[in-house]
Tab-separated table of C-alpha atoms in Angstrom:
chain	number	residue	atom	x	y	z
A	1	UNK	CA	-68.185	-34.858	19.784
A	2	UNK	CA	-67.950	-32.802	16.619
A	3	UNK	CA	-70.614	-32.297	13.959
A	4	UNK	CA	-68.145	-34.090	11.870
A	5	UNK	CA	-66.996	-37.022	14.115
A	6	UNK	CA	-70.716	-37.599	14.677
A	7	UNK	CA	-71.577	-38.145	11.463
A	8	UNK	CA	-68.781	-40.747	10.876
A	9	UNK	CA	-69.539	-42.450	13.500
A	10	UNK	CA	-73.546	-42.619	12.252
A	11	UNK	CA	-72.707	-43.593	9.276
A	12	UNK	CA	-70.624	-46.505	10.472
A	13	UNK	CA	-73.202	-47.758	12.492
A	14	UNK	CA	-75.798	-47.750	9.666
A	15	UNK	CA	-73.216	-50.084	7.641
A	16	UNK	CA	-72.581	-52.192	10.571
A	17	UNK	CA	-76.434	-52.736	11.472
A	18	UNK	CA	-77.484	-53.323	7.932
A	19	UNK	CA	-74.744	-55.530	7.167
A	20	UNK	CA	-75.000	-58.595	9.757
A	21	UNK	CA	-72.860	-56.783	12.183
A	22	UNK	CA	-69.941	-56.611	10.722
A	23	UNK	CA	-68.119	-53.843	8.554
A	24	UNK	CA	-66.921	-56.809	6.110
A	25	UNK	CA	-68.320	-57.180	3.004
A	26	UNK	CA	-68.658	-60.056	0.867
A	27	UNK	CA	-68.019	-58.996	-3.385
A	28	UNK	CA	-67.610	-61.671	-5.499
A	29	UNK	CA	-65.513	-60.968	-8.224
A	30	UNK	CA	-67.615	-61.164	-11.117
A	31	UNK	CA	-69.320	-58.231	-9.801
A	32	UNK	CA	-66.437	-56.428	-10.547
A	33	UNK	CA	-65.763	-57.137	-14.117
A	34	UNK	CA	-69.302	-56.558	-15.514
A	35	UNK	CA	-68.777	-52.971	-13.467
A	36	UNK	CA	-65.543	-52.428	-14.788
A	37	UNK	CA	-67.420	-52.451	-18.380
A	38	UNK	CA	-69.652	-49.983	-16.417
A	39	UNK	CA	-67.044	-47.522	-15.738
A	40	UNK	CA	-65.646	-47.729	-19.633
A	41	UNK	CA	-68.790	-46.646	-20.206
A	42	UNK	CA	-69.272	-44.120	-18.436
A	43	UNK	CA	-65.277	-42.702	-18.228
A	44	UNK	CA	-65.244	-42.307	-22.629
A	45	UNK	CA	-62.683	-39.606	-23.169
A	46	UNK	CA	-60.302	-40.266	-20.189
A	47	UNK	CA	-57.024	-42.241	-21.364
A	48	UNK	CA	-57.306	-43.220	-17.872
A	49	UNK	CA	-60.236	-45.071	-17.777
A	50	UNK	CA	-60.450	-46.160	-21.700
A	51	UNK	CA	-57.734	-48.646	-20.996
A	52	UNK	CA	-59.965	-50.283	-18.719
A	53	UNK	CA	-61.762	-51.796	-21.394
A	54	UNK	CA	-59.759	-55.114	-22.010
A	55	UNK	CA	-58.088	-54.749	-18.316
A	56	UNK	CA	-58.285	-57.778	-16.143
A	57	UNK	CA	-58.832	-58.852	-12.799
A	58	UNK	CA	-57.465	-61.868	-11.412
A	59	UNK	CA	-58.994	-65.667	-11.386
A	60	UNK	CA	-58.367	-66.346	-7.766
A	61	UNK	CA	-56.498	-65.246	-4.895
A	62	UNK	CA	-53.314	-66.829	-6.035
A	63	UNK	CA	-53.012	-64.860	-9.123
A	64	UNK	CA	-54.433	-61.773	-7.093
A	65	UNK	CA	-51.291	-62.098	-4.994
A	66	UNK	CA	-49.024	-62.786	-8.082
A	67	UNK	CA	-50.523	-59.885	-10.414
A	68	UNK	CA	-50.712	-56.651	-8.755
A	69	UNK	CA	-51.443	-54.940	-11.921
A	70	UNK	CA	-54.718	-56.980	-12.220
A	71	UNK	CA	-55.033	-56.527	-8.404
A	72	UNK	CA	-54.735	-52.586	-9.191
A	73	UNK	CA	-58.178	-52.950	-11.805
A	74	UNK	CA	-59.751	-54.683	-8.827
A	75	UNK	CA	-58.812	-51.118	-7.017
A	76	UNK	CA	-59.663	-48.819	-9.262
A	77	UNK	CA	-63.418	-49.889	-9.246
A	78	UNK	CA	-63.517	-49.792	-5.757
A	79	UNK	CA	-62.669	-46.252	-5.958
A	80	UNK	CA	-65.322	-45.598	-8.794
A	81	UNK	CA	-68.225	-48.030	-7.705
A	82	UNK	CA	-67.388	-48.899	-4.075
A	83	UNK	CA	-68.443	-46.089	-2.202
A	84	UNK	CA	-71.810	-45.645	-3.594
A	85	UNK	CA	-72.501	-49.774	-2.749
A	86	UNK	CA	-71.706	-49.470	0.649
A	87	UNK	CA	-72.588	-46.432	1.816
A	88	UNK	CA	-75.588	-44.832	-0.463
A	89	UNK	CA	-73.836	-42.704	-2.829
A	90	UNK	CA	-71.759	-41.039	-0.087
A	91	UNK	CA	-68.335	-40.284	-1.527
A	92	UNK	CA	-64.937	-41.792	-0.066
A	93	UNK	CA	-64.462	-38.420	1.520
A	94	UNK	CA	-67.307	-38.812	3.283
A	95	UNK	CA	-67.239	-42.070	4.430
A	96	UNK	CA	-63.610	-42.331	5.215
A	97	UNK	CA	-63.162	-39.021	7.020
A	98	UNK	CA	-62.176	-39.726	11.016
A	99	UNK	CA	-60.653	-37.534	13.552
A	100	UNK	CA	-56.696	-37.620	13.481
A	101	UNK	CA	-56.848	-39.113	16.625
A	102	UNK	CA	-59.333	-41.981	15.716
A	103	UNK	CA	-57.506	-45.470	15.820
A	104	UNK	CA	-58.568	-46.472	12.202
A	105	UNK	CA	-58.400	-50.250	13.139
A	106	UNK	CA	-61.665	-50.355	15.188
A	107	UNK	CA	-63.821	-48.811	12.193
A	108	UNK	CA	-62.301	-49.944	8.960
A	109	UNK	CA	-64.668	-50.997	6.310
A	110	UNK	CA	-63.232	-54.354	4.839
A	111	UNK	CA	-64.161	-55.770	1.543
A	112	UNK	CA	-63.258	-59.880	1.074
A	113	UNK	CA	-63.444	-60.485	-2.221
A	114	UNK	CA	-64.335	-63.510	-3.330
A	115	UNK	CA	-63.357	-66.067	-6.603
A	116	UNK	CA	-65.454	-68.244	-8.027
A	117	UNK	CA	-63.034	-71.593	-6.648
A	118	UNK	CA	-63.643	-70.215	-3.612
A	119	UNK	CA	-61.022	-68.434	-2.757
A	120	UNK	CA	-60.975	-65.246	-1.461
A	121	UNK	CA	-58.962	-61.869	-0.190
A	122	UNK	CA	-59.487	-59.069	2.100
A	123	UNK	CA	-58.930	-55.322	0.564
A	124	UNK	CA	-59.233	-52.233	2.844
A	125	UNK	CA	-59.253	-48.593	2.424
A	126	UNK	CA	-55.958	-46.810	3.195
A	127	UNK	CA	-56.807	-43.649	5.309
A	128	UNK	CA	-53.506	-42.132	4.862
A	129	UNK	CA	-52.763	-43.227	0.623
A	130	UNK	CA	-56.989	-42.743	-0.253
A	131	UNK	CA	-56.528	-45.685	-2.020
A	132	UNK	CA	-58.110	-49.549	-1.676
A	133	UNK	CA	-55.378	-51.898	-0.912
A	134	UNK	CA	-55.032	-55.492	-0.576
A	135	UNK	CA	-54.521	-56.370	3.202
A	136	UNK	CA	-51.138	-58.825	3.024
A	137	UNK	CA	-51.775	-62.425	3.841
A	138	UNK	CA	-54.762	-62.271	3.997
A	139	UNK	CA	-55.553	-64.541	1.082
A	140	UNK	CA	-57.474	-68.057	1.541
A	141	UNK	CA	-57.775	-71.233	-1.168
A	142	UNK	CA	-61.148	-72.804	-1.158
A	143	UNK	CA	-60.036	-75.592	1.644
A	144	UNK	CA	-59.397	-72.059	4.014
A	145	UNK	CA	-55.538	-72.340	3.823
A	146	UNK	CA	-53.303	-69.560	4.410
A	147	UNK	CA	-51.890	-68.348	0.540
A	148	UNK	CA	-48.393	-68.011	1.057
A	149	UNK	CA	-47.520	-64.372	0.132
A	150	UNK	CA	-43.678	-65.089	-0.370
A	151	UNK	CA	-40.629	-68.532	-0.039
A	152	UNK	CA	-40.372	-68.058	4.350
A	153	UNK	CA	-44.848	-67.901	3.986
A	154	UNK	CA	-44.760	-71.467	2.520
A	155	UNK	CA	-43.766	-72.613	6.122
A	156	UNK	CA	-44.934	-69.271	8.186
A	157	UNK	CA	-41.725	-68.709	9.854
A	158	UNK	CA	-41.109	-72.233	10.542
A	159	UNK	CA	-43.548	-75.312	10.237
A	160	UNK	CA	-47.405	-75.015	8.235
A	161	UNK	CA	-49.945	-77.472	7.093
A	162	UNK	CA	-51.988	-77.572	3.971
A	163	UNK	CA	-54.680	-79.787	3.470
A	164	UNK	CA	-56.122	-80.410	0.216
A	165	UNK	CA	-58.679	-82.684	0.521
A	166	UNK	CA	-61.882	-82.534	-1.294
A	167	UNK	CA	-62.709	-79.907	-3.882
A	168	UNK	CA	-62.258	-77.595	-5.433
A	169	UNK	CA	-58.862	-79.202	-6.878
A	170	UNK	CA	-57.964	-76.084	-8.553
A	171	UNK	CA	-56.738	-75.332	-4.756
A	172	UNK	CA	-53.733	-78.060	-5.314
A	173	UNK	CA	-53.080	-76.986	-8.892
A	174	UNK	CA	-52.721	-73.334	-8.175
A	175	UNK	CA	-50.288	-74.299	-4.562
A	176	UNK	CA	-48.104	-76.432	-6.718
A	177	UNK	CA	-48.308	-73.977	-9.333
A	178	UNK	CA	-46.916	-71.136	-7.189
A	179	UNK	CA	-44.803	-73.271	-4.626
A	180	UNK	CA	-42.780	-74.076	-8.175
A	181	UNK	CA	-42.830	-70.071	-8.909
A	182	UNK	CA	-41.202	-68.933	-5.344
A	183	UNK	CA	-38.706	-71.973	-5.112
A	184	UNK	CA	-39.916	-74.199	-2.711
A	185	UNK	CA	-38.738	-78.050	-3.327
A	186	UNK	CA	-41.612	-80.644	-3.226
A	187	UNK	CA	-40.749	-83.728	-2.582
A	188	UNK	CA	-43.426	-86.575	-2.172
A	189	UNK	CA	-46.573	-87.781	-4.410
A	190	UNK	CA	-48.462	-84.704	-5.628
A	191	UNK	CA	-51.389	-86.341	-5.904
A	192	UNK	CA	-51.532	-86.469	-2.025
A	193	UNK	CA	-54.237	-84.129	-0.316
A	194	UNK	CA	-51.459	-82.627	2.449
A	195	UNK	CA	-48.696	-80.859	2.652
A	196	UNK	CA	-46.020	-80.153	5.707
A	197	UNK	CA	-43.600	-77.438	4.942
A	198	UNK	CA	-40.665	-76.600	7.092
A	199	UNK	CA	-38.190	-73.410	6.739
A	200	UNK	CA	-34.264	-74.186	7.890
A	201	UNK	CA	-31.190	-72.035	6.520
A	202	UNK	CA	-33.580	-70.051	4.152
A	203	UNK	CA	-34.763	-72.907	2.315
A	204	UNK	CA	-38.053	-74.397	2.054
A	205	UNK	CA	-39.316	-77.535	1.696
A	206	UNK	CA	-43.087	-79.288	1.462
A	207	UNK	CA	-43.186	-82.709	1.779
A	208	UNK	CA	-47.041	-84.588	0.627
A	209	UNK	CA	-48.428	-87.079	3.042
C-alpha cells in the first residue's frame, strides 16, 4: 500500500473509531446558520461569499428537497467549515483523496443533517464533482417516513404508507403541503394520522384512513 493510500485509510479509521463506529455524522442545522455568519465574516471582500450574509438554509427536509438553492448554502459551508469538524483541520483534498481504484461506497463520509421537527437528510461528498451533495431520497419527516422526492415517490413505484400519528404535526402539514405542490389527489379526512398512496396510469392518489 502506498504512502498515500495509507494515510487515507488512517485517517478514516480515526473518524470511524471516534465517531461511534460509523462514518455518519449527525449536524443539526442550526449549526449551520450561526457558521454561515462565520464564513461572512471571515470571506469580506469576496462577492462570493458576501451574499451569504442574508442566504438561507432550509426549515426541514421538505423544503430542503423543494429549494435547492437553500440546499446549495447548506453546501457551501460544508465546503468551508466541514472538513476542519470532521477531520482536524485536514483539507477536503486530504481527506477525500482515494486510489482510482478504491470503491468510494465502502468509505464515504456521510453527513445527516438534521431539522429541528425532526426531520432530517443525508449529504455526501462527491469524489468525482468535489462538491457536498444531497444523497436523493434520502430525506425522513419526524415519524421516519420516506419524503417523496417527486409525483411516482408519493407511492414508490406502486403502493406506500405514511403514518402520521403523534407529533411533531408539522410532519402532516408539510406532506399535505407538498403532496398539493407535485399533484397528487387526496381524497379522505386530512385530519387522519395515515395515508395509503397508490400509482396507476401515471397518476397518484393518497387516500387518509
Amino acid at each position: 500500500m502506498n504512502a498515500e493510500l495509507a494515510a487515507y485509510y488512517s485517517e478514516l479509521s480515526w473518524l470511524y473509531h471516534h465517531n461511534g463506529g460509523s462514518l455518519e455524522f449527525r449536524v443539526p442545522s442550526h449549526v449551520i446558520a450561526q457558521g454561515l455568519k462565520g464564513i461572512d465574516v471571515l470571506e469580506q471582500g469576496n462577492e462570493s461569499k458576501l451574499a451569504l450574509r442574508q442566504a438561507d438554509i432550509p426549515e426541514n427536509a421538505y423544503e430542503a428537497i423543494a429549494s435547492p438553492s437553500k440546499m446549495n448554502n447548506v453546501h457551501e459551508w460544508m465546503r468551508w467549515k466541514l472538513p476542519s469538524f470532521i477531520a482536524g483541520g485536514q483539507s477536503v483534498v486530504r481527506v477525500f483523496n482515494p486510489a482510482a481504484w478504491l470503491n468510494a461506497k465502502s468509505s464515504q463520509v456521510v453527513v445527516r443533517l438534521e431539522f429541528p421537527d425532526q426531520s432530517s437528510m443525508l449529504i455526501t461528498y462527491n469524489y468525482d464533482s468535489k462538491l457536498w451533495e444531497r444523497i436523493p431520497n434520502s430525506g425522513r419527516d419526524g415519524h421516519n417516513n420516506n419524503i417523496p422526492e417527486g409525483l411516482q415517490d408519493f407511492a414508490g413505484g406502486g403502493y406506500r404508507e405514511y403514518n402520521f400519528a403523534g407529533p411533531p404535526a408539522t410532519d402532516l402539514q408539510n406532506f399535505l403541503w407538498w403532496a398539493h405542490s407535485n399533484g397528487v389527489h387526496i381524497s379522505g379526512s386530512t385530519g387522519k394520522s395515515r395515508f395509503a398512496c397508490t400509482s396507476a396510469g401515471g397518476q397518484v392518489n393518497c387516500v387518509a384512513y
